[in-house]
């Protein structure tokens, strides 16, 4: 058999050296983190019993006498979340549009993206603690912290949504002599508005859950009430507060989710209505 008729050699096996090295590095980081925490693994077996004991204290007989106060504080938390979402949307939409690659110039786009990344790196609790020295222990502190913290994520959603929009309408406006502002107003905004409104409502859902956490640092709302009664070990009241937080949050999530589906999917046409429309046509 000569060289021309020799069968081709099988492909060489891919090297797994890089994957093995990465696995060793990740495993070393996990081990180092676990050792650095100094966890007493002997207490791990007591966790189920402690969870059952405190769950019984909180939910066996909740204290419903403070329910009106809890609902009022929950309403304050929802108000904080709503004001924070509005502030976030008002600021993030124009800045996010300028940060999009097909709208803003590079000398504007790149600094804005850096600012968004920095804001995303700072948790809401840290922002609230910084604002406490200026605005004090008020619900406005929580609303402002939620608004500032949401700008980073919301701004990224805005420019990524605009960059993924189809270019047909933008090219048509540019061909007609439109400026960058006119392209953003008449081509990009109608295409991305439903998605941006959906993101704004999703931001509101996130703020509702986060507002309870901000209350733990003194920003007001149901979180402050929860922290106070936890410190006093009044577990029956804590259980009632947790029930209120979970139920109200689930209700608001369901309402917001239904609105978001309506915005993104449009109105639903029932079978009876569709038959009526077909009959008219």
mmCIF file of C-alpha atoms in Angstrom:
data_model
loop_
_atom_site.group_PDB
_atom_site.id
_atom_site.type_symbol
_atom_site.label_atom_id
_atom_site.label_comp_id
_atom_site.label_asym_id
_atom_site.label_seq_id
_atom_site.Cartn_x
_atom_site.Cartn_y
_atom_site.Cartn_z
ATOM 1 C CA UNK A 1 0.000 0.000 0.000
ATOM 2 C CA UNK A 2 1.543 3.329 -1.084
ATOM 3 C CA UNK A 3 1.201 6.779 0.497
ATOM 4 C CA UNK A 4 -1.637 7.802 -1.857
ATOM 5 C CA UNK A 5 -3.968 5.018 -0.727
ATOM 6 C CA UNK A 6 -3.054 5.115 2.970
ATOM 7 C CA UNK A 7 -6.071 5.683 5.232
ATOM 8 C CA UNK A 8 -6.235 9.072 6.937
ATOM 9 C CA UNK A 9 -4.899 9.270 10.419
ATOM 10 C CA UNK A 10 -7.509 9.671 13.206
ATOM 11 C CA UNK A 11 -7.697 13.158 14.705
ATOM 12 C CA UNK A 12 -5.687 13.699 17.807
ATOM 13 C CA UNK A 13 -7.515 13.857 21.093
ATOM 14 C CA UNK A 14 -8.180 17.424 22.247
ATOM 15 C CA UNK A 15 -6.045 18.541 25.124
ATOM 16 C CA UNK A 16 -7.845 18.787 28.441
ATOM 17 C CA UNK A 17 -4.960 20.455 30.230
ATOM 18 C CA UNK A 18 -6.604 23.891 30.320
ATOM 19 C CA UNK A 19 -9.914 22.479 31.608
ATOM 20 C CA UNK A 20 -8.101 20.467 34.274
ATOM 21 C CA UNK A 21 -6.135 23.509 35.416
ATOM 22 C CA UNK A 22 -9.308 25.596 35.666
ATOM 23 C CA UNK A 23 -11.001 22.827 37.657
ATOM 24 C CA UNK A 24 -8.044 22.727 40.067
ATOM 25 C CA UNK A 25 -8.114 26.526 40.459
ATOM 26 C CA UNK A 26 -11.880 26.613 41.117
ATOM 27 C CA UNK A 27 -11.619 23.730 43.562
ATOM 28 C CA UNK A 28 -8.788 25.482 45.390
ATOM 29 C CA UNK A 29 -10.808 28.690 45.663
ATOM 30 C CA UNK A 30 -13.807 26.783 47.070
ATOM 31 C CA UNK A 31 -11.631 24.952 49.602
ATOM 32 C CA UNK A 32 -9.871 28.175 50.638
ATOM 33 C CA UNK A 33 -13.208 29.960 51.081
ATOM 34 C CA UNK A 34 -14.599 27.103 53.156
ATOM 35 C CA UNK A 35 -11.529 26.961 55.391
ATOM 36 C CA UNK A 36 -11.503 30.747 55.802
ATOM 37 C CA UNK A 37 -15.081 30.763 57.104
ATOM 38 C CA UNK A 38 -14.161 28.442 59.985
ATOM 39 C CA UNK A 39 -17.464 26.588 59.858
ATOM 40 C CA UNK A 40 -18.234 24.293 62.765
ATOM 41 C CA UNK A 41 -19.622 21.334 60.851
ATOM 42 C CA UNK A 42 -20.697 19.637 64.085
ATOM 43 C CA UNK A 43 -23.527 22.182 64.376
ATOM 44 C CA UNK A 44 -24.919 21.260 60.965
ATOM 45 C CA UNK A 45 -27.015 18.474 62.441
ATOM 46 C CA UNK A 46 -28.759 20.932 64.784
ATOM 47 C CA UNK A 47 -30.021 23.117 61.909
ATOM 48 C CA UNK A 48 -33.192 21.116 61.056
ATOM 49 C CA UNK A 49 -34.263 21.069 64.695
ATOM 50 C CA UNK A 50 -33.635 24.827 65.091
ATOM 51 C CA UNK A 51 -35.557 25.582 61.915
ATOM 52 C CA UNK A 52 -38.501 23.526 63.140
ATOM 53 C CA UNK A 53 -38.430 25.171 66.578
ATOM 54 C CA UNK A 54 -38.359 28.744 65.279
ATOM 55 C CA UNK A 55 -40.936 27.960 62.600
ATOM 56 C CA UNK A 56 -43.243 26.712 65.329
ATOM 57 C CA UNK A 57 -42.660 29.877 67.359
ATOM 58 C CA UNK A 58 -43.405 32.098 64.370
ATOM 59 C CA UNK A 59 -46.222 30.326 62.547
ATOM 60 C CA UNK A 60 -48.003 28.151 65.120
ATOM 61 C CA UNK A 61 -49.948 31.111 66.507
ATOM 62 C CA UNK A 62 -49.137 34.378 64.636
ATOM 63 C CA UNK A 63 -50.009 37.632 66.365
ATOM 64 C CA UNK A 64 -52.666 39.189 64.122
ATOM 65 C CA UNK A 65 -53.278 42.136 66.480
ATOM 66 C CA UNK A 66 -50.569 44.136 64.713
ATOM 67 C CA UNK A 67 -51.832 43.295 61.215
ATOM 68 C CA UNK A 68 -53.117 46.868 60.480
ATOM 69 C CA UNK A 69 -49.710 48.304 61.337
ATOM 70 C CA UNK A 70 -48.006 45.628 59.239
ATOM 71 C CA UNK A 71 -50.213 46.423 56.221
ATOM 72 C CA UNK A 72 -49.456 50.126 56.614
ATOM 73 C CA UNK A 73 -45.701 49.473 56.711
ATOM 74 C CA UNK A 74 -46.019 47.123 53.737
ATOM 75 C CA UNK A 75 -47.755 49.910 51.846
ATOM 76 C CA UNK A 76 -44.828 52.199 52.673
ATOM 77 C CA UNK A 77 -42.440 49.567 51.302
ATOM 78 C CA UNK A 78 -44.487 49.323 48.091
ATOM 79 C CA UNK A 79 -44.477 53.118 47.818
ATOM 80 C CA UNK A 80 -40.705 53.128 48.216
ATOM 81 C CA UNK A 81 -40.408 50.497 45.506
ATOM 82 C CA UNK A 82 -42.688 52.410 43.135
ATOM 83 C CA UNK A 83 -40.944 55.770 43.609
ATOM 84 C CA UNK A 84 -37.558 54.088 43.218
ATOM 85 C CA UNK A 85 -38.680 52.381 40.008
ATOM 86 C CA UNK A 86 -39.957 55.682 38.566
ATOM 87 C CA UNK A 87 -36.699 57.480 39.417
ATOM 88 C CA UNK A 88 -34.724 54.623 37.911
ATOM 89 C CA UNK A 89 -36.709 54.605 34.663
ATOM 90 C CA UNK A 90 -36.636 58.388 34.232
ATOM 91 C CA UNK A 91 -32.846 58.441 34.491
ATOM 92 C CA UNK A 92 -31.900 55.108 32.909
ATOM 93 C CA UNK A 93 -33.908 55.319 29.662
ATOM 94 C CA UNK A 94 -32.258 58.473 28.218
ATOM 95 C CA UNK A 95 -28.825 57.510 29.537
ATOM 96 C CA UNK A 96 -29.236 53.947 28.303
ATOM 97 C CA UNK A 97 -30.189 55.169 24.845
ATOM 98 C CA UNK A 98 -27.045 57.320 24.732
ATOM 99 C CA UNK A 99 -25.014 54.264 25.781
ATOM 100 C CA UNK A 100 -26.304 52.202 22.844
ATOM 101 C CA UNK A 101 -23.807 51.577 20.073
ATOM 102 C CA UNK A 102 -26.178 52.726 17.329
ATOM 103 C CA UNK A 103 -27.153 55.980 19.074
ATOM 104 C CA UNK A 104 -24.444 57.626 21.169
ATOM 105 C CA UNK A 105 -20.869 58.415 20.130
ATOM 106 C CA UNK A 106 -18.051 56.464 21.710
ATOM 107 C CA UNK A 107 -16.915 59.347 23.939
ATOM 108 C CA UNK A 108 -20.385 59.340 25.537
ATOM 109 C CA UNK A 109 -21.175 55.631 25.271
ATOM 110 C CA UNK A 110 -18.096 54.206 26.982
ATOM 111 C CA UNK A 111 -18.136 56.437 30.118
ATOM 112 C CA UNK A 112 -21.845 55.734 30.601
ATOM 113 C CA UNK A 113 -21.265 51.995 30.435
ATOM 114 C CA UNK A 114 -18.501 52.306 33.020
ATOM 115 C CA UNK A 115 -20.848 54.245 35.308
ATOM 116 C CA UNK A 116 -23.543 51.576 34.880
ATOM 117 C CA UNK A 117 -21.026 48.852 35.747
ATOM 118 C CA UNK A 118 -19.882 50.712 38.879
ATOM 119 C CA UNK A 119 -23.470 51.171 40.078
ATOM 120 C CA UNK A 120 -24.228 47.481 39.499
ATOM 121 C CA UNK A 121 -21.206 46.559 41.612
ATOM 122 C CA UNK A 122 -22.558 48.388 44.700
ATOM 123 C CA UNK A 123 -25.427 46.639 46.584
ATOM 124 C CA UNK A 124 -28.580 48.557 47.482
ATOM 125 C CA UNK A 125 -27.837 48.211 51.185
ATOM 126 C CA UNK A 126 -24.464 49.959 50.820
ATOM 127 C CA UNK A 127 -26.066 52.803 48.856
ATOM 128 C CA UNK A 128 -28.732 53.159 51.563
ATOM 129 C CA UNK A 129 -26.086 53.280 54.295
ATOM 130 C CA UNK A 130 -24.246 56.044 52.415
ATOM 131 C CA UNK A 131 -27.463 58.006 51.940
ATOM 132 C CA UNK A 132 -28.443 57.684 55.600
ATOM 133 C CA UNK A 133 -25.797 60.234 56.550
ATOM 134 C CA UNK A 134 -27.419 62.785 54.216
ATOM 135 C CA UNK A 135 -31.153 62.080 54.176
ATOM 136 C CA UNK A 136 -31.582 60.414 57.570
ATOM 137 C CA UNK A 137 -33.774 57.479 58.630
ATOM 138 C CA UNK A 138 -36.707 58.123 56.286
ATOM 139 C CA UNK A 139 -38.520 56.109 53.594
ATOM 140 C CA UNK A 140 -37.155 58.622 51.073
ATOM 141 C CA UNK A 141 -33.719 57.145 51.753
ATOM 142 C CA UNK A 142 -34.952 53.715 50.719
ATOM 143 C CA UNK A 143 -36.692 55.037 47.606
ATOM 144 C CA UNK A 144 -33.591 56.983 46.566
ATOM 145 C CA UNK A 145 -31.339 53.980 47.189
ATOM 146 C CA UNK A 146 -33.602 51.758 45.080
ATOM 147 C CA UNK A 147 -33.676 54.348 42.301
ATOM 148 C CA UNK A 148 -29.893 54.774 42.200
ATOM 149 C CA UNK A 149 -29.163 51.052 42.468
ATOM 150 C CA UNK A 150 -31.566 50.231 39.636
ATOM 151 C CA UNK A 151 -29.954 52.650 37.178
ATOM 152 C CA UNK A 152 -27.009 50.326 36.552
ATOM 153 C CA UNK A 153 -29.090 47.274 35.646
ATOM 154 C CA UNK A 154 -31.884 49.191 33.932
ATOM 155 C CA UNK A 155 -29.435 51.222 31.847
ATOM 156 C CA UNK A 156 -27.760 48.021 30.644
ATOM 157 C CA UNK A 157 -31.131 46.531 29.715
ATOM 158 C CA UNK A 158 -31.960 49.696 27.759
ATOM 159 C CA UNK A 159 -28.852 49.844 25.587
ATOM 160 C CA UNK A 160 -28.788 46.094 24.982
ATOM 161 C CA UNK A 161 -32.448 46.201 23.900
ATOM 162 C CA UNK A 162 -31.803 49.130 21.561
ATOM 163 C CA UNK A 163 -28.739 47.478 20.046
ATOM 164 C CA UNK A 164 -30.739 44.318 19.336
ATOM 165 C CA UNK A 165 -33.542 46.216 17.569
ATOM 166 C CA UNK A 166 -33.900 45.769 13.810
ATOM 167 C CA UNK A 167 -32.110 48.391 11.720
ATOM 168 C CA UNK A 168 -34.723 48.752 8.979
ATOM 169 C CA UNK A 169 -36.617 51.661 10.490
ATOM 170 C CA UNK A 170 -33.403 53.387 11.601
ATOM 171 C CA UNK A 171 -31.949 53.197 8.104
ATOM 172 C CA UNK A 172 -35.164 54.590 6.642
ATOM 173 C CA UNK A 173 -35.108 57.596 8.974
ATOM 174 C CA UNK A 174 -31.426 58.220 8.246
ATOM 175 C CA UNK A 175 -32.061 57.953 4.503
ATOM 176 C CA UNK A 176 -34.736 60.621 4.863
ATOM 177 C CA UNK A 177 -32.184 62.949 6.435
ATOM 178 C CA UNK A 178 -33.063 62.357 10.093
ATOM 179 C CA UNK A 179 -30.613 63.170 12.868
ATOM 180 C CA UNK A 180 -29.544 60.807 15.632
ATOM 181 C CA UNK A 181 -32.198 62.218 17.950
ATOM 182 C CA UNK A 182 -34.879 61.729 15.287
ATOM 183 C CA UNK A 183 -33.722 58.169 14.672
ATOM 184 C CA UNK A 184 -33.988 57.437 18.399
ATOM 185 C CA UNK A 185 -37.430 59.048 18.632
ATOM 186 C CA UNK A 186 -39.154 57.808 15.462
ATOM 187 C CA UNK A 187 -37.358 54.524 14.718
ATOM 188 C CA UNK A 188 -35.861 53.014 17.864
ATOM 189 C CA UNK A 189 -38.307 54.112 20.560
ATOM 190 C CA UNK A 190 -41.466 52.631 18.953
ATOM 191 C CA UNK A 191 -39.627 49.341 18.446
ATOM 192 C CA UNK A 192 -38.235 48.979 21.965
ATOM 193 C CA UNK A 193 -40.873 50.769 24.073
ATOM 194 C CA UNK A 194 -42.867 47.598 24.955
ATOM 195 C CA UNK A 195 -39.728 45.781 26.100
ATOM 196 C CA UNK A 196 -38.525 48.783 28.113
ATOM 197 C CA UNK A 197 -41.899 49.165 29.819
ATOM 198 C CA UNK A 198 -41.791 45.463 30.661
ATOM 199 C CA UNK A 199 -38.317 45.886 32.150
ATOM 200 C CA UNK A 200 -39.572 48.857 34.199
ATOM 201 C CA UNK A 201 -42.326 46.744 35.735
ATOM 202 C CA UNK A 202 -39.839 43.978 36.416
ATOM 203 C CA UNK A 203 -37.668 46.555 38.191
ATOM 204 C CA UNK A 204 -40.672 47.413 40.337
ATOM 205 C CA UNK A 205 -41.049 43.737 41.291
ATOM 206 C CA UNK A 206 -37.384 43.591 42.304
ATOM 207 C CA UNK A 207 -37.728 46.794 44.328
ATOM 208 C CA UNK A 208 -40.622 45.386 46.347
ATOM 209 C CA UNK A 209 -38.474 42.509 47.576
ATOM 210 C CA UNK A 210 -35.421 44.714 48.095
ATOM 211 C CA UNK A 211 -37.361 47.366 50.024
ATOM 212 C CA UNK A 212 -37.944 44.870 52.837
ATOM 213 C CA UNK A 213 -34.181 44.346 53.100
ATOM 214 C CA UNK A 214 -33.478 48.093 53.130
ATOM 215 C CA UNK A 215 -35.838 48.442 56.073
ATOM 216 C CA UNK A 216 -33.430 46.337 58.118
ATOM 217 C CA UNK A 217 -30.860 49.170 57.971
ATOM 218 C CA UNK A 218 -33.374 51.831 58.988
ATOM 219 C CA UNK A 219 -34.802 52.903 55.639
ATOM 220 C CA UNK A 220 -38.398 52.443 56.813
ATOM 221 C CA UNK A 221 -41.185 50.175 55.692
ATOM 222 C CA UNK A 222 -42.007 46.657 56.760
ATOM 223 C CA UNK A 223 -38.314 45.756 56.994
ATOM 224 C CA UNK A 224 -37.794 48.146 59.907
ATOM 225 C CA UNK A 225 -40.792 46.670 61.711
ATOM 226 C CA UNK A 226 -39.473 43.174 61.051
ATOM 227 C CA UNK A 227 -36.040 44.074 62.400
ATOM 228 C CA UNK A 228 -37.464 45.631 65.554
ATOM 229 C CA UNK A 229 -39.631 42.661 66.500
ATOM 230 C CA UNK A 230 -36.836 40.236 65.663
ATOM 231 C CA UNK A 231 -34.524 42.066 68.059
ATOM 232 C CA UNK A 232 -37.179 41.830 70.789
ATOM 233 C CA UNK A 233 -37.653 38.091 70.044
ATOM 234 C CA UNK A 234 -41.410 38.486 69.516
ATOM 235 C CA UNK A 235 -41.561 35.533 67.144
ATOM 236 C CA UNK A 236 -45.346 35.428 66.818
ATOM 237 C CA UNK A 237 -45.290 38.975 65.411
ATOM 238 C CA UNK A 238 -42.324 38.126 63.195
ATOM 239 C CA UNK A 239 -44.264 35.195 61.755
ATOM 240 C CA UNK A 240 -47.239 37.441 60.990
ATOM 241 C CA UNK A 241 -44.960 39.957 59.268
ATOM 242 C CA UNK A 242 -43.361 37.251 57.148
ATOM 243 C CA UNK A 243 -46.794 36.012 56.059
ATOM 244 C CA UNK A 244 -47.803 39.563 55.088
ATOM 245 C CA UNK A 245 -44.579 40.122 53.142
ATOM 246 C CA UNK A 246 -44.855 36.844 51.223
ATOM 247 C CA UNK A 247 -48.568 37.184 50.405
ATOM 248 C CA UNK A 248 -48.409 40.847 49.348
ATOM 249 C CA UNK A 249 -45.248 40.286 47.299
ATOM 250 C CA UNK A 250 -46.829 37.351 45.459
ATOM 251 C CA UNK A 251 -49.952 39.419 44.724
ATOM 252 C CA UNK A 252 -47.915 42.343 43.376
ATOM 253 C CA UNK A 253 -45.765 39.975 41.301
ATOM 254 C CA UNK A 254 -48.898 38.416 39.787
ATOM 255 C CA UNK A 255 -50.394 41.821 38.927
ATOM 256 C CA UNK A 256 -47.137 43.133 37.495
ATOM 257 C CA UNK A 257 -46.578 39.915 35.538
ATOM 258 C CA UNK A 258 -50.049 40.140 33.989
ATOM 259 C CA UNK A 259 -49.401 43.744 32.936
ATOM 260 C CA UNK A 260 -46.007 42.815 31.485
ATOM 261 C CA UNK A 261 -47.541 39.977 29.461
ATOM 262 C CA UNK A 262 -50.196 42.357 28.172
ATOM 263 C CA UNK A 263 -47.552 44.901 27.134
ATOM 264 C CA UNK A 264 -45.274 42.421 25.369
ATOM 265 C CA UNK A 265 -47.925 40.104 23.922
ATOM 266 C CA UNK A 266 -50.753 42.529 23.189
ATOM 267 C CA UNK A 267 -54.436 42.014 23.985
ATOM 268 C CA UNK A 268 -55.734 38.469 23.935
ATOM 269 C CA UNK A 269 -58.459 37.719 21.409
ATOM 270 C CA UNK A 270 -60.958 35.207 22.712
ATOM 271 C CA UNK A 271 -62.585 32.625 20.470
ATOM 272 C CA UNK A 272 -65.954 34.417 20.613
ATOM 273 C CA UNK A 273 -64.383 37.734 19.666
ATOM 274 C CA UNK A 274 -62.380 36.175 16.842
ATOM 275 C CA UNK A 275 -65.532 34.618 15.393
ATOM 276 C CA UNK A 276 -67.261 37.994 15.600
ATOM 277 C CA UNK A 277 -64.378 39.677 13.766
ATOM 278 C CA UNK A 278 -64.349 36.987 11.079
ATOM 279 C CA UNK A 279 -68.104 37.333 10.650
ATOM 280 C CA UNK A 280 -67.844 41.077 10.182
ATOM 281 C CA UNK A 281 -65.136 40.683 7.561
#
